[in-house]
Tab-separated table of C-alpha atoms in Angstrom:
chain	number	residue	atom	x	y	z
J	1	MET	CA	0.000	0.000	0.000
J	2	LYS	CA	2.846	2.329	0.885
J	3	ASN	CA	4.623	1.641	-2.487
J	4	THR	CA	1.456	2.272	-4.403
J	5	LYS	CA	1.136	5.762	-2.976
J	6	LEU	CA	4.748	6.427	-3.729
J	7	ASN	CA	4.360	5.353	-7.307
J	8	LEU	CA	1.267	7.471	-7.685
J	9	PHE	CA	3.159	10.524	-6.325
J	10	VAL	CA	6.076	9.991	-8.704
J	11	THR	CA	3.736	9.619	-11.652
J	12	LEU	CA	1.932	12.781	-10.700
J	13	MET	CA	5.202	14.759	-10.498
J	14	LEU	CA	6.348	13.494	-13.875
J	15	ALA	CA	3.051	14.569	-15.425
J	16	LEU	CA	3.355	18.050	-13.936
J	17	ALA	CA	6.900	18.315	-15.282
J	18	LEU	CA	5.772	17.381	-18.762
J	19	VAL	CA	2.969	19.969	-18.656
J	20	ALA	CA	5.364	22.662	-17.486
J	21	THR	CA	7.751	21.811	-20.231
J	22	ALA	CA	5.015	21.962	-22.864
J	23	CYS	CA	3.821	25.396	-21.651
J	24	ALA	CA	7.253	26.945	-21.616
J	25	SER	CA	7.938	29.621	-24.349
J	26	PRO	CA	9.804	28.217	-27.246
J	27	ALA	CA	13.322	29.391	-27.594
J	28	PRO	CA	13.599	32.336	-30.033
J	29	THR	CA	14.502	31.273	-33.460
J	30	GLU	CA	17.715	32.821	-34.530
J	31	ALA	CA	17.134	34.816	-37.676
J	32	PRO	CA	19.423	33.880	-40.477
J	33	PRO	CA	22.001	36.501	-41.238
J	34	PRO	CA	20.921	38.811	-44.036
J	35	GLU	CA	22.330	37.953	-47.309
J	36	ALA	CA	24.718	40.408	-48.617
J	37	PRO	CA	23.287	42.141	-51.728
J	38	ALA	CA	24.698	40.936	-54.895
J	39	ALA	CA	27.155	43.327	-56.274
J	40	THR	CA	25.622	45.422	-59.092
J	41	GLU	CA	27.609	45.153	-62.180
J	42	VAL	CA	28.488	48.599	-63.441
J	43	PRO	CA	28.166	48.710	-67.200
J	44	VAL	CA	31.236	49.811	-68.929
J	45	VAL	CA	30.559	52.859	-71.026
J	46	GLU	CA	33.009	53.416	-73.716
J	47	VAL	CA	33.717	57.111	-74.051
J	48	PRO	CA	34.710	58.002	-77.558
J	49	PRO	CA	37.862	59.960	-77.752
J	50	THR	CA	37.268	63.668	-77.959
J	51	GLU	CA	37.836	64.870	-81.466
J	52	ALA	CA	40.070	67.810	-81.766
J	53	PRO	CA	38.385	70.662	-83.626
J	54	THR	CA	39.108	70.437	-87.296
J	55	GLU	CA	41.473	73.158	-88.247
J	56	VAL	CA	40.503	74.957	-91.408
J	57	LEU	CA	43.582	75.226	-93.506
J	58	PRO	CA	43.664	78.481	-95.428
J	59	PRO	CA	43.375	78.055	-99.184
J	60	ALA	CA	46.459	78.696	-101.234
J	61	ASN	CA	44.748	81.797	-102.617
J	62	PRO	CA	42.337	82.917	-99.882
J	63	ASN	CA	41.111	86.228	-101.283
J	64	ILE	CA	37.855	86.494	-103.227
J	65	ILE	CA	36.195	89.568	-104.713
J	66	LEU	CA	32.396	89.332	-104.673
J	67	ALA	CA	30.629	91.922	-106.837
J	68	THR	CA	26.958	92.088	-105.967
J	69	THR	CA	23.820	94.153	-106.119
J	70	THR	CA	23.184	96.531	-103.236
J	71	SER	CA	19.967	94.764	-102.259
J	72	THR	CA	21.798	91.709	-100.889
J	73	GLN	CA	23.964	94.038	-98.804
J	74	ASP	CA	21.294	96.556	-97.716
J	75	SER	CA	18.914	93.789	-96.667
J	76	GLY	CA	21.556	92.357	-94.298
J	77	LEU	CA	21.625	88.920	-95.926
J	78	LEU	CA	25.336	89.010	-96.752
J	79	ASP	CA	26.105	90.033	-93.176
J	80	VAL	CA	24.896	86.543	-92.245
J	81	LEU	CA	26.222	84.454	-95.127
J	82	VAL	CA	29.703	85.878	-95.755
J	83	PRO	CA	31.042	85.414	-92.186
J	84	MET	CA	29.647	81.861	-92.190
J	85	PHE	CA	31.413	81.075	-95.479
J	86	GLN	CA	34.687	82.599	-94.311
J	87	GLU	CA	34.664	80.628	-91.061
J	88	GLU	CA	33.982	77.350	-92.854
J	89	THR	CA	36.477	77.703	-95.659
J	90	GLY	CA	39.212	80.116	-94.640
J	91	TYR	CA	38.507	82.317	-97.631
J	92	VAL	CA	38.379	86.083	-97.121
J	93	VAL	CA	35.623	87.784	-99.096
J	94	GLN	CA	35.874	91.387	-100.239
J	95	THR	CA	32.293	92.389	-100.956
J	96	ILE	CA	31.717	95.206	-103.420
J	97	ALA	CA	28.025	96.178	-103.397
J	98	VAL	CA	27.128	98.147	-106.490
J	99	GLY	CA	24.308	98.117	-108.974
J	100	THR	CA	23.967	94.937	-110.982
J	101	GLY	CA	25.139	96.722	-114.126
J	102	ALA	CA	28.381	97.750	-112.395
J	103	ALA	CA	28.786	94.291	-110.848
J	104	LEU	CA	28.447	92.601	-114.229
J	105	LYS	CA	30.903	95.108	-115.687
J	106	MET	CA	33.445	94.116	-113.024
J	107	GLY	CA	33.073	90.503	-114.090
J	108	GLU	CA	33.306	91.423	-117.757
J	109	GLU	CA	36.622	93.170	-117.091
J	110	GLY	CA	38.045	90.461	-114.839
J	111	ASN	CA	37.884	92.667	-111.749
J	112	ALA	CA	35.752	90.268	-109.710
J	113	ASP	CA	35.874	86.531	-109.068
J	114	VAL	CA	32.216	85.837	-108.315
J	115	LEU	CA	29.033	87.773	-109.104
J	116	LEU	CA	25.664	87.828	-107.319
J	117	ALA	CA	23.174	89.712	-109.478
J	118	HIS	CA	19.489	90.001	-110.407
J	119	ALA	CA	19.268	90.914	-114.076
J	120	PRO	CA	18.746	87.595	-115.910
J	121	ALA	CA	18.749	89.047	-119.433
J	122	ALA	CA	21.993	90.988	-118.870
J	123	GLU	CA	23.564	87.972	-117.143
J	124	LYS	CA	22.770	85.798	-120.137
J	125	VAL	CA	24.790	88.182	-122.345
J	126	LEU	CA	27.878	87.491	-120.218
J	127	VAL	CA	27.259	83.743	-120.352
J	128	ASP	CA	27.018	83.822	-124.145
J	129	ALA	CA	30.189	85.940	-124.338
J	130	GLY	CA	32.161	83.397	-122.319
J	131	VAL	CA	32.750	85.762	-119.392
J	132	VAL	CA	30.843	83.533	-116.986
J	133	LYS	CA	31.820	79.885	-116.437
J	134	ASP	CA	29.163	78.742	-113.930
J	135	ARG	CA	25.733	80.242	-113.266
J	136	PHE	CA	23.354	78.956	-110.603
J	137	LEU	CA	19.847	80.014	-109.616
J	138	VAL	CA	19.937	81.190	-105.974
J	139	MET	CA	16.725	82.915	-104.829
J	140	HIS	CA	14.042	85.419	-105.674
J	141	ASN	CA	11.854	88.037	-104.116
J	142	ASP	CA	9.774	90.647	-105.873
J	143	PHE	CA	9.708	94.285	-106.775
J	144	VAL	CA	7.078	96.665	-105.445
J	145	ILE	CA	6.178	100.312	-105.950
J	146	VAL	CA	6.162	102.269	-102.720
J	147	GLY	CA	4.971	105.797	-102.063
J	148	PRO	CA	3.463	108.122	-99.482
J	149	ALA	CA	0.301	107.048	-97.712
J	150	SER	CA	-1.486	110.060	-99.258
J	151	ASP	CA	-0.867	108.427	-102.699
J	152	PRO	CA	-1.340	111.616	-104.804
J	153	ALA	CA	-1.392	109.656	-108.101
J	154	GLY	CA	-3.990	107.199	-106.774
J	155	ILE	CA	-2.038	104.070	-107.774
J	156	ARG	CA	-2.866	101.882	-104.778
J	157	GLY	CA	-3.915	98.422	-105.995
J	158	MET	CA	-3.262	99.135	-109.693
J	159	ASN	CA	-1.168	96.943	-111.984
J	160	VAL	CA	2.291	98.288	-112.726
J	161	VAL	CA	1.624	99.706	-116.189
J	162	ASP	CA	-1.461	101.611	-115.077
J	163	ALA	CA	0.382	102.849	-111.988
J	164	TYR	CA	3.230	104.232	-114.102
J	165	LYS	CA	0.788	105.994	-116.399
J	166	ALA	CA	-0.987	107.578	-113.415
J	167	ILE	CA	2.304	108.793	-111.922
J	168	ALA	CA	3.330	110.337	-115.241
J	169	GLU	CA	-0.040	111.986	-115.841
J	170	THR	CA	-0.082	113.589	-112.389
J	171	GLN	CA	3.650	114.450	-112.519
J	172	SER	CA	3.976	113.040	-109.011
J	173	PRO	CA	7.589	112.792	-107.748
J	174	PHE	CA	9.220	109.494	-108.726
J	175	VAL	CA	12.776	108.685	-107.569
J	176	THR	CA	14.747	106.336	-109.794
J	177	ARG	CA	18.083	104.765	-108.937
J	178	GLY	CA	19.469	105.763	-112.328
J	179	ASP	CA	22.531	103.582	-111.756
J	180	ASP	CA	22.138	100.812	-114.358
J	181	SER	CA	21.447	98.366	-111.558
J	182	GLY	CA	19.192	95.338	-111.914
J	183	THR	CA	16.436	97.286	-110.196
J	184	HIS	CA	16.945	100.250	-112.524
J	185	LYS	CA	16.882	97.965	-115.569
J	186	ALA	CA	13.621	96.388	-114.387
J	187	GLU	CA	12.087	99.803	-113.725
J	188	LEU	CA	13.007	101.039	-117.225
J	189	ALA	CA	11.587	97.901	-118.825
J	190	LEU	CA	8.256	98.594	-117.158
J	191	TRP	CA	8.206	102.237	-118.302
J	192	LYS	CA	8.706	100.839	-121.800
J	193	ASN	CA	5.790	98.444	-121.272
J	194	ALA	CA	3.695	101.491	-120.370
J	195	GLU	CA	4.866	103.157	-123.640
J	196	LEU	CA	6.467	105.996	-121.713
J	197	ASP	CA	10.032	107.291	-122.062
J	198	PRO	CA	11.651	108.551	-118.836
J	199	ALA	CA	14.203	110.492	-120.923
J	200	THR	CA	11.384	112.916	-121.780
J	201	PHE	CA	10.268	113.396	-118.174
J	202	SER	CA	10.830	116.576	-116.267
J	203	PRO	CA	13.672	116.205	-113.763
J	204	ASP	CA	11.402	117.906	-111.246
J	205	PHE	CA	9.244	114.814	-111.044
J	206	TYR	CA	11.555	112.037	-112.366
J	207	ILE	CA	14.448	112.334	-109.928
J	208	SER	CA	17.624	110.272	-110.336
J	209	SER	CA	19.440	109.384	-107.112
J	210	GLY	CA	22.401	107.696	-108.821
J	211	GLN	CA	22.740	105.576	-105.680
J	212	GLY	CA	21.795	102.213	-104.224
J	213	MET	CA	18.354	101.164	-103.052
J	214	GLY	CA	18.739	102.325	-99.457
J	215	PRO	CA	19.588	105.962	-100.249
J	216	THR	CA	17.001	105.994	-103.046
J	217	LEU	CA	14.266	104.949	-100.610
J	218	THR	CA	15.364	107.670	-98.207
J	219	ILE	CA	15.161	110.349	-100.922
J	220	ALA	CA	11.713	109.128	-101.993
J	221	SER	CA	10.542	109.310	-98.402
J	222	GLU	CA	11.917	112.824	-97.934
J	223	ARG	CA	10.399	114.030	-101.239
J	224	GLU	CA	7.048	112.290	-100.564
J	225	GLY	CA	7.505	110.526	-103.863
J	226	TYR	CA	7.221	107.078	-105.367
J	227	THR	CA	9.990	104.629	-106.146
J	228	PHE	CA	10.511	101.143	-107.506
J	229	THR	CA	12.276	98.784	-105.091
J	230	ASP	CA	12.877	95.183	-104.222
J	231	ARG	CA	10.694	94.110	-101.329
J	232	GLY	CA	13.601	92.851	-99.201
J	233	THR	CA	15.421	96.174	-99.024
J	234	TYR	CA	12.188	98.060	-98.380
J	235	LEU	CA	11.200	95.759	-95.500
J	236	SER	CA	14.644	95.994	-93.928
J	237	LEU	CA	14.516	99.819	-93.934
J	238	MET	CA	10.802	100.605	-93.682
J	239	SER	CA	10.896	101.575	-90.003
J	240	GLY	CA	12.755	104.753	-90.981
J	241	LEU	CA	10.649	105.556	-94.036
J	242	ASP	CA	7.302	107.314	-94.598
J	243	LEU	CA	6.488	104.988	-97.471
J	244	GLU	CA	3.944	102.226	-98.008
J	245	ILE	CA	3.684	99.394	-100.519
J	246	LEU	CA	1.076	100.545	-103.030
J	247	VAL	CA	1.599	98.195	-106.004
J	248	GLU	CA	2.584	94.534	-105.635
J	249	GLY	CA	1.809	91.027	-106.829
J	250	ASP	CA	2.059	91.697	-110.550
J	251	ALA	CA	3.653	88.761	-112.417
J	252	VAL	CA	6.180	91.076	-114.085
J	253	LEU	CA	7.568	92.076	-110.684
J	254	LEU	CA	9.499	88.870	-109.974
J	255	ASN	CA	13.123	89.584	-108.937
J	256	ILE	CA	15.488	86.642	-109.552
J	257	TYR	CA	19.081	86.267	-108.330
J	258	HIS	CA	21.913	84.151	-109.785
J	259	VAL	CA	25.456	83.510	-108.587
J	260	MET	CA	28.144	83.323	-111.297
J	261	THR	CA	31.853	82.557	-111.488
J	262	VAL	CA	34.104	84.486	-113.858
J	263	ASP	CA	35.721	82.162	-116.378
J	264	PRO	CA	39.494	81.785	-115.796
J	265	ALA	CA	39.865	80.886	-119.471
J	266	MET	CA	39.132	84.547	-120.218
J	267	TRP	CA	40.676	86.049	-117.078
J	268	PRO	CA	43.446	83.691	-115.845
J	269	LYS	CA	44.141	85.703	-112.688
J	270	VAL	CA	40.680	85.351	-111.186
J	271	ASN	CA	40.336	83.105	-108.134
J	272	TYR	CA	38.140	80.485	-109.746
J	273	GLU	CA	38.516	77.919	-106.946
J	274	GLY	CA	37.379	80.497	-104.397
J	275	ALA	CA	34.561	81.733	-106.611
J	276	LEU	CA	33.257	78.207	-107.155
J	277	ALA	CA	33.516	77.479	-103.422
J	278	PHE	CA	31.311	80.519	-102.690
J	279	ALA	CA	28.829	79.625	-105.437
J	280	GLU	CA	28.509	76.040	-104.174
J	281	PHE	CA	28.153	77.318	-100.607
J	282	ILE	CA	25.274	79.690	-101.341
J	283	ILE	CA	23.250	77.037	-103.195
J	284	ARG	CA	23.896	74.350	-100.560
J	285	GLU	CA	20.746	72.957	-98.936
J	286	ASP	CA	21.411	74.200	-95.387
J	287	VAL	CA	22.407	77.664	-96.620
J	288	GLN	CA	19.280	77.810	-98.777
J	289	LYS	CA	17.295	77.095	-95.610
J	290	ILE	CA	18.965	80.068	-93.908
J	291	ILE	CA	18.071	82.267	-96.890
J	292	GLY	CA	14.446	81.122	-96.718
J	293	GLU	CA	14.215	82.014	-93.028
J	294	PHE	CA	16.071	85.320	-93.212
J	295	GLY	CA	13.849	88.191	-92.044
J	296	VAL	CA	10.999	86.046	-90.704
J	297	ASP	CA	11.769	86.828	-87.065
J	298	LYS	CA	11.749	90.571	-87.716
J	299	PHE	CA	9.156	91.068	-90.449
J	300	GLY	CA	6.978	87.980	-90.172
J	301	MET	CA	7.934	86.973	-93.695
J	302	PRO	CA	11.153	86.013	-95.493
J	303	LEU	CA	12.959	88.660	-97.519
J	304	PHE	CA	14.075	86.078	-100.097
J	305	PHE	CA	12.791	82.724	-101.316
J	306	PRO	CA	15.405	79.995	-102.019
J	307	ASP	CA	15.436	78.617	-105.565
J	308	ALA	CA	18.608	76.515	-105.925
J	309	GLY	CA	17.892	73.381	-107.933
J	310	ARG	CA	14.561	74.625	-109.284
J	311	ASP	CA	13.679	74.455	-112.931
J	312	PRO	CA	14.163	78.057	-114.205
J	313	SER	CA	10.998	77.743	-116.274
J	314	GLU	CA	9.012	77.669	-113.018
J	315	LEU	CA	10.082	81.301	-112.564
J	316	GLY	CA	9.422	82.248	-116.168
J	317	LEU	CA	13.074	81.974	-117.244
J	318	ASP	CA	14.379	80.288	-120.386
J	319	ASP	CA	17.442	78.945	-118.545
């Protein structure tokens, strides 16, 4: 009996120990050590070697004489293009801005290397005479007749021929360049179309400036008269003038520019390589784009329209 009680007590104690063990908090599980992040592979970027700026070697004969009409100078276009050409090529351009007649004369006498003019019929004479070796279409704009807002001859909106007749009939002041320029030649051709001869006009109303387009516009403004001008020069100077465009849009008013090289076969001392470099530069696609955008920021319209590569017949030319 005594052993039975003892056994029962031992059994009871063992059971209590088992229960206590079961209720005890489990030992904290040791967290595994964080894995070290995999090393990110840094891509190898190959840096191209820096190219040294290309040095423009000066041409053997770097000097070029460009004889051109005053409109390309007065409009400011050459102030953009010539420095760009010089920087690219190393050539040094001496620009002589005169009337187209004088510019073509310089080429005819071998006193210029490259010509930029706007008198297609007169240019063709030099081509046929062998003075010009290369001739490329460059750009165009148009001629307009400007005058005072009071318009004493009442020409606003007329065609050119009728406008000329009205100016002559009213003896209203008309300022001509009178310098044998491309603009002067075009003006005279239109007087002829109107069957009028400026040589018979009174000098009191038909006033010859003998100067380029800029001074001629200034005289017309001061005299409250009319004048015949390319649109580009007028737009570039109009802020200082009391003149308005009164006649425009007539088909006969197209003003077309070509660049030409003087033939070294006729004048061996001309810089033909330089002249051809300038001619090829001004008809190049990116330079043509610059020409087409010139003046837009200031006047809301371009002063010239690029034409390089166009069929001349599209502009009414034979070639």
